[in-house]
Coordinates of C-alpha atoms in Angstrom, one line a residue:
X7 CA -138.1 90.6 -110.6
X8 CA -140.8 88.2 -109.4
X9 CA -143.0 89.6 -106.7
X10 CA -144.3 87.5 -103.8
X11 CA -148.0 88.2 -103.4
X12 CA -149.0 88.4 -99.8
X13 CA -152.3 88.3 -98.0
X14 CA -152.5 89.4 -94.4
X15 CA -154.7 88.0 -91.7
X16 CA -155.2 90.3 -88.8
X17 CA -155.5 94.1 -88.9
X18 CA -153.7 95.3 -85.7
X19 CA -150.8 97.7 -85.2
X20 CA -148.1 95.0 -85.8
X21 CA -149.7 94.3 -89.2
X22 CA -149.2 98.0 -90.0
X23 CA -145.5 97.8 -89.0
X24 CA -144.9 94.6 -91.0
X25 CA -146.6 96.0 -94.1
X26 CA -144.4 99.1 -93.8
X27 CA -141.3 96.9 -93.5
X28 CA -142.4 94.7 -96.3
X29 CA -142.8 97.6 -98.7
X30 CA -139.1 98.4 -98.2
X31 CA -138.5 95.2 -100.2
X32 CA -139.4 95.6 -103.9
X33 CA -140.3 91.9 -104.1
X34 CA -143.2 92.3 -101.6
X35 CA -146.6 92.8 -103.0
X36 CA -149.6 93.2 -100.7
X37 CA -152.8 92.0 -102.5
X38 CA -155.3 90.9 -99.9
X39 CA -156.5 91.3 -96.4
X40 CA -158.7 89.0 -94.4
X41 CA -160.7 90.3 -91.4
X42 CA -163.7 89.2 -89.4
X43 CA -166.0 91.9 -90.8
X44 CA -166.3 93.4 -94.3
X45 CA -166.3 96.9 -92.8
X46 CA -163.0 96.3 -91.0
X47 CA -161.5 94.7 -94.1
X48 CA -162.6 97.6 -96.3
X49 CA -161.2 100.1 -93.8
X50 CA -157.8 98.4 -93.6
X51 CA -157.7 97.9 -97.4
X52 CA -158.3 101.6 -98.0
X53 CA -155.6 102.5 -95.4
X54 CA -153.0 100.4 -97.1
X55 CA -154.1 100.4 -100.8
X56 CA -155.0 96.6 -100.8
X57 CA -157.0 95.6 -103.8
X58 CA -158.8 92.5 -102.5
X59 CA -160.6 91.8 -99.2
X60 CA -161.9 88.6 -97.6
X61 CA -163.9 87.8 -94.5
X62 CA -163.3 84.0 -94.9
X63 CA -159.8 82.7 -94.3
X64 CA -160.6 79.6 -96.2
X65 CA -161.6 81.6 -99.3
X66 CA -158.5 83.7 -99.2
X67 CA -156.3 80.6 -98.7
X68 CA -157.9 78.9 -101.7
X69 CA -157.5 82.0 -103.9
X70 CA -155.0 82.1 -106.7
X71 CA -154.4 85.8 -105.9
X72 CA -151.8 85.1 -103.2
X73 CA -148.6 83.1 -102.8
X74 CA -148.1 83.6 -99.1
X75 CA -149.8 84.8 -95.9
X76 CA -148.7 86.8 -92.9
X77 CA -150.7 85.8 -89.8
X78 CA -151.1 88.3 -87.0
X79 CA -154.2 87.2 -85.2
X80 CA -154.6 86.4 -81.5
X81 CA -152.2 83.7 -80.4
X82 CA -154.7 80.9 -80.0
X83 CA -155.6 81.2 -83.7
X84 CA -152.1 81.0 -85.1
X85 CA -151.9 77.2 -85.5
X86 CA -155.3 76.7 -86.9
X87 CA -155.0 79.5 -89.5
X88 CA -151.4 78.5 -90.5
X89 CA -152.5 74.9 -91.0
X90 CA -155.5 76.0 -93.1
X91 CA -153.3 78.1 -95.4
X92 CA -150.5 75.5 -95.7
X93 CA -153.0 72.8 -96.6
X94 CA -154.0 75.0 -99.5
X95 CA -150.4 75.4 -100.7
X96 CA -149.7 78.8 -99.2
X97 CA -146.4 79.8 -97.6
X98 CA -146.8 81.1 -94.1
X99 CA -145.1 83.8 -92.1
X100 CA -146.6 83.4 -88.6
X101 CA -146.3 86.1 -86.0
X102 CA -144.7 85.1 -82.7
X103 CA -145.5 83.2 -80.6
X104 CA -145.7 80.4 -83.1
X105 CA -148.6 78.7 -81.4
X106 CA -150.4 78.2 -78.1
X107 CA -148.1 75.3 -77.1
X108 CA -145.6 72.8 -78.5
X109 CA -148.2 70.3 -79.5
X110 CA -149.7 72.9 -81.9
X111 CA -146.2 73.9 -83.1
X112 CA -145.4 70.3 -83.9
X113 CA -148.6 69.9 -86.0
X114 CA -147.7 73.1 -87.9
X115 CA -144.3 71.8 -88.8
X116 CA -145.7 68.5 -89.9
X117 CA -148.2 70.2 -92.1
X118 CA -145.6 72.5 -93.7
X119 CA -143.4 69.5 -94.6
X120 CA -146.3 67.5 -95.9
X121 CA -147.4 70.3 -98.2
X122 CA -143.8 71.3 -99.1
X123 CA -144.3 75.0 -98.2
X124 CA -142.2 77.5 -96.4
X125 CA -143.1 78.2 -92.8
X126 CA -141.3 80.7 -90.5
X127 CA -142.0 82.4 -87.2
X128 CA -141.9 86.2 -87.4
X129 CA -139.3 86.7 -84.7
X130 CA -137.7 90.1 -85.5
X131 CA -134.9 90.0 -83.0
X132 CA -132.9 87.1 -84.5
X133 CA -133.1 88.4 -88.0
X134 CA -131.8 91.8 -87.0
X135 CA -128.3 92.3 -88.6
X136 CA -126.9 92.9 -85.1
X137 CA -127.9 89.5 -84.0
X138 CA -125.6 88.0 -86.7
X139 CA -122.8 90.1 -85.3
X140 CA -123.5 88.8 -81.8
X141 CA -123.5 85.3 -83.0
X142 CA -120.2 85.8 -84.8
X143 CA -118.6 87.5 -81.8
X144 CA -119.3 84.6 -79.4
X145 CA -115.9 83.1 -80.5
X146 CA -114.1 86.1 -78.9
X147 CA -115.7 85.6 -75.5
X148 CA -113.7 82.4 -74.6
X149 CA -115.7 79.9 -72.6
X150 CA -119.2 81.4 -72.2
X151 CA -120.6 81.3 -68.7
X152 CA -123.8 83.3 -68.7
X153 CA -126.6 84.7 -70.9
X154 CA -128.8 87.4 -69.3
X155 CA -131.7 89.1 -71.0
X156 CA -134.4 91.4 -69.8
X157 CA -137.5 92.8 -71.4
X158 CA -139.9 94.4 -69.0
X159 CA -142.4 96.9 -70.4
X160 CA -145.3 98.2 -68.4
X161 CA -148.4 97.6 -70.5
X162 CA -150.9 100.4 -70.9
X163 CA -153.5 97.7 -70.9
X164 CA -152.5 96.9 -67.4
X165 CA -154.0 100.2 -66.2
X166 CA -157.4 99.0 -67.6
X167 CA -156.8 95.6 -66.0
X168 CA -156.5 97.3 -62.6
X169 CA -159.7 99.2 -63.3
X170 CA -161.5 96.0 -63.9
X171 CA -161.5 96.0 -67.7
X172 CA -159.8 92.8 -69.0
X173 CA -158.3 93.4 -72.5
X174 CA -156.9 90.8 -74.8
X175 CA -153.4 91.0 -73.5
X176 CA -154.5 89.4 -70.2
X177 CA -156.9 86.7 -71.4
X178 CA -155.9 83.0 -71.1
X179 CA -158.5 82.0 -73.7
X180 CA -156.5 83.9 -76.3
X181 CA -153.2 82.2 -75.1
X182 CA -151.8 85.5 -73.9
X183 CA -149.7 86.7 -71.0
X184 CA -146.2 88.1 -70.4
X185 CA -144.1 85.1 -71.4
X186 CA -146.0 84.8 -74.7
X187 CA -146.0 88.5 -75.5
X188 CA -142.6 89.7 -74.5
X189 CA -140.8 87.0 -72.5
X190 CA -140.4 85.1 -75.8
X191 CA -138.1 87.8 -77.0
X192 CA -135.6 86.9 -74.3
X193 CA -136.0 83.1 -74.8
X194 CA -135.9 82.7 -78.5
X195 CA -132.4 84.3 -79.0
X196 CA -131.1 82.2 -76.2
X197 CA -132.3 79.1 -78.0
X198 CA -130.9 80.3 -81.3
X199 CA -127.5 80.9 -79.8
X200 CA -127.2 78.0 -77.3
X201 CA -129.9 75.5 -78.0
X202 CA -132.1 73.8 -75.5
X203 CA -131.3 74.1 -71.8
X204 CA -131.0 71.1 -69.6
X205 CA -133.0 72.5 -66.7
X206 CA -135.6 75.2 -66.2
X207 CA -136.5 77.0 -62.9
X208 CA -139.3 79.6 -63.3
X209 CA -140.8 82.0 -60.8
X210 CA -143.4 84.7 -61.6
X211 CA -146.6 86.5 -60.8
X212 CA -149.9 85.1 -62.0
X213 CA -152.7 87.6 -62.3
X214 CA -156.3 86.8 -61.3
X215 CA -157.3 86.0 -64.9
X216 CA -154.8 83.1 -64.9
X217 CA -152.1 84.7 -67.1
X218 CA -148.6 85.6 -66.0
X219 CA -147.9 89.3 -65.4
X220 CA -144.1 88.8 -65.1
X221 CA -141.5 86.1 -64.7
X222 CA -137.9 85.4 -63.9
X223 CA -136.4 82.1 -65.3
X224 CA -133.1 80.4 -64.7
X225 CA -131.8 78.0 -67.2
X226 CA -128.9 75.5 -67.0
X227 CA -126.6 74.6 -69.8
X228 CA -123.4 72.5 -69.7
X229 CA -120.8 74.9 -68.2
X230 CA -123.2 77.9 -68.5
X231 CA -126.2 79.5 -66.9
X232 CA -128.9 81.7 -68.4
X233 CA -131.4 84.1 -66.7
X234 CA -134.2 86.0 -68.3
X235 CA -136.5 88.6 -66.8
X236 CA -139.8 89.8 -68.5
X237 CA -142.8 91.7 -67.3
X238 CA -145.9 93.5 -68.5
X239 CA -146.6 95.0 -65.1
X240 CA -143.2 96.8 -64.5
X241 CA -140.5 98.5 -66.5
X242 CA -136.8 97.8 -66.6
X243 CA -133.9 99.5 -68.3
X244 CA -131.5 96.6 -67.9
X245 CA -129.6 95.6 -71.1
X246 CA -128.8 92.1 -72.3
X247 CA -125.3 90.6 -71.6
X248 CA -123.4 87.5 -72.7
X249 CA -120.5 86.8 -70.3
X250 CA -117.4 84.9 -71.3
X251 CA -114.1 84.2 -69.6
X252 CA -112.4 86.5 -72.1
X253 CA -114.9 89.2 -72.5
X254 CA -118.6 90.3 -72.6
X255 CA -121.1 91.3 -75.2
X256 CA -123.5 94.0 -74.1
X257 CA -126.7 94.5 -76.1
X258 CA -128.9 97.6 -75.6
X259 CA -132.2 95.8 -76.2
X260 CA -132.8 92.1 -76.8
X261 CA -136.0 92.5 -79.0
X262 CA -134.6 95.2 -81.2
X263 CA -130.8 95.4 -80.9
X264 CA -129.3 98.6 -82.2
X265 CA -126.2 98.8 -80.1
X266 CA -123.7 96.0 -79.4
X267 CA -120.5 96.5 -77.4
X268 CA -117.6 94.1 -76.9
X269 CA -115.9 94.5 -73.6
X270 CA -112.7 92.5 -73.2
X271 CA -111.9 91.0 -69.8
X272 CA -109.8 93.4 -67.6
X273 CA -106.1 92.8 -68.0
X274 CA -103.6 92.8 -65.2
X275 CA -100.5 94.9 -65.4
X276 CA -98.0 94.8 -62.5
X277 CA -100.7 93.7 -60.1
X278 CA -103.1 96.4 -61.1
X279 CA -106.2 96.0 -63.2
X280 CA -106.5 98.0 -66.3
X281 CA -110.1 98.6 -67.4
X282 CA -110.9 98.4 -71.1
X283 CA -113.7 100.6 -72.3
X284 CA -114.7 98.2 -75.0
X285 CA -115.7 98.8 -78.6
X286 CA -119.0 99.4 -80.2
X287 CA -119.5 96.8 -82.9
X288 CA -123.1 97.1 -83.8
X289 CA -124.4 98.2 -87.2
X290 CA -126.9 101.0 -87.7
X291 CA -130.1 99.5 -89.1
X292 CA -130.6 100.6 -92.7
X293 CA -134.2 99.5 -92.7
X294 CA -137.1 99.2 -90.2
X295 CA -136.8 96.1 -88.0
X296 CA -139.7 94.4 -89.7
X297 CA -138.0 94.6 -93.1
X298 CA -135.5 92.0 -92.2
X299 CA -138.0 89.2 -91.4
X300 CA -139.9 89.9 -94.6
X301 CA -136.7 89.9 -96.7
X302 CA -135.6 86.6 -95.1
X303 CA -139.0 85.0 -95.7
X304 CA -139.1 86.1 -99.4
X305 CA -135.6 84.8 -99.9
X306 CA -136.7 81.4 -98.7
X307 CA -139.8 81.4 -100.9
X308 CA -137.8 82.5 -104.0
X309 CA -135.1 79.9 -103.4
X310 CA -137.5 77.1 -102.7
X311 CA -136.2 76.7 -99.1
X312 CA -138.7 75.5 -96.6
X313 CA -137.3 77.0 -93.4
X314 CA -134.9 79.7 -92.3
X315 CA -131.3 78.8 -91.1
X316 CA -131.8 81.4 -88.4
X317 CA -135.5 81.2 -87.4
X318 CA -135.5 77.5 -87.8
X319 CA -138.5 75.4 -87.1
X320 CA -136.6 73.6 -84.4
X321 CA -135.8 76.9 -82.7
X322 CA -139.6 77.7 -82.8
X323 CA -140.5 74.3 -81.4
X324 CA -137.8 74.4 -78.7
X325 CA -139.0 77.8 -77.6
X326 CA -142.6 76.6 -77.4
X327 CA -141.5 73.6 -75.3
X328 CA -139.6 75.9 -72.9
X329 CA -142.6 78.2 -72.6
X330 CA -144.8 75.2 -71.9
X331 CA -142.6 74.2 -69.1
X332 CA -142.5 77.8 -67.7
X333 CA -146.3 78.0 -67.8
X334 CA -146.5 74.5 -66.1
X335 CA -144.3 75.7 -63.3
X336 CA -146.2 79.0 -62.8
X337 CA -149.6 77.3 -63.1
X338 CA -150.6 79.1 -66.3
X339 CA -153.1 77.1 -68.3
X340 CA -154.8 77.9 -71.6
X341 CA -158.0 76.4 -73.0
X342 CA -155.9 75.5 -76.1
X343 CA -153.9 73.1 -73.9
X344 CA -157.0 70.9 -73.5
X345 CA -157.5 70.2 -77.2

């Protein structure tokens, strides 16, 4: 079995999780790490048993040691680093959000196609096996009338923010904020299921650093509405729901769906409503949530395919276009927007 040799760029917690998920696939081989300092690269390499270290992205991208890279650096670096690697013939799995804005996303897609390499956004929620079940079950809902998704998670970094210490999560120069960090988990699945909306109406709270702390966005589709809620400054236990004229799908969490329930519409018997309890149709996850994105990406590279049929490049671009419009309406501007 041919292994795909990976280099990772970025040494944060999510890189740890992706490595653990990748190692559940026997085709995944981690051979290199790139970090800003040799000390940090050595520390991360020792932690994960990585044989080669780099402090220069260009040197790693030019190396014959690797076939593909996983990029998990701050958001504002995603496009530049992806492009540098693809221009050197490397396949790229780029952590969400794909880029700082749609302009950068378009450039990434153009470079991928020019260099004939695989490019995919590392969006875990849509590669979860339960998302495939949701997509398949849409046909049982009749005419779909609403998509609702919520992901609100109070950030521990917000406590520091209120004390006057501004950490990366709330810095516009890093292209950060609530919609980029967790709001995207509510938007990307919507795009993957229903495409681009015809209208966007966003409201939210912008913090004094210029990034959004939370948002509520309404979307219009032909014959259907969609609403998403997201926050880094408050919690919510609300599930996700897709409402149809013949029934509803209820998802426990939009970012990592472990439970899916189909609830048929209430039937009428002799003028009285009978309530159906619904049926659990979700699958237990046999692997960590990060395994599925690595497996999808490796499948693409092995088969010579340049993009996923699920996490398509068009879905990534459409999501960035939507986020750009949300930020425009909220007044959130990044330095990367000026380039």
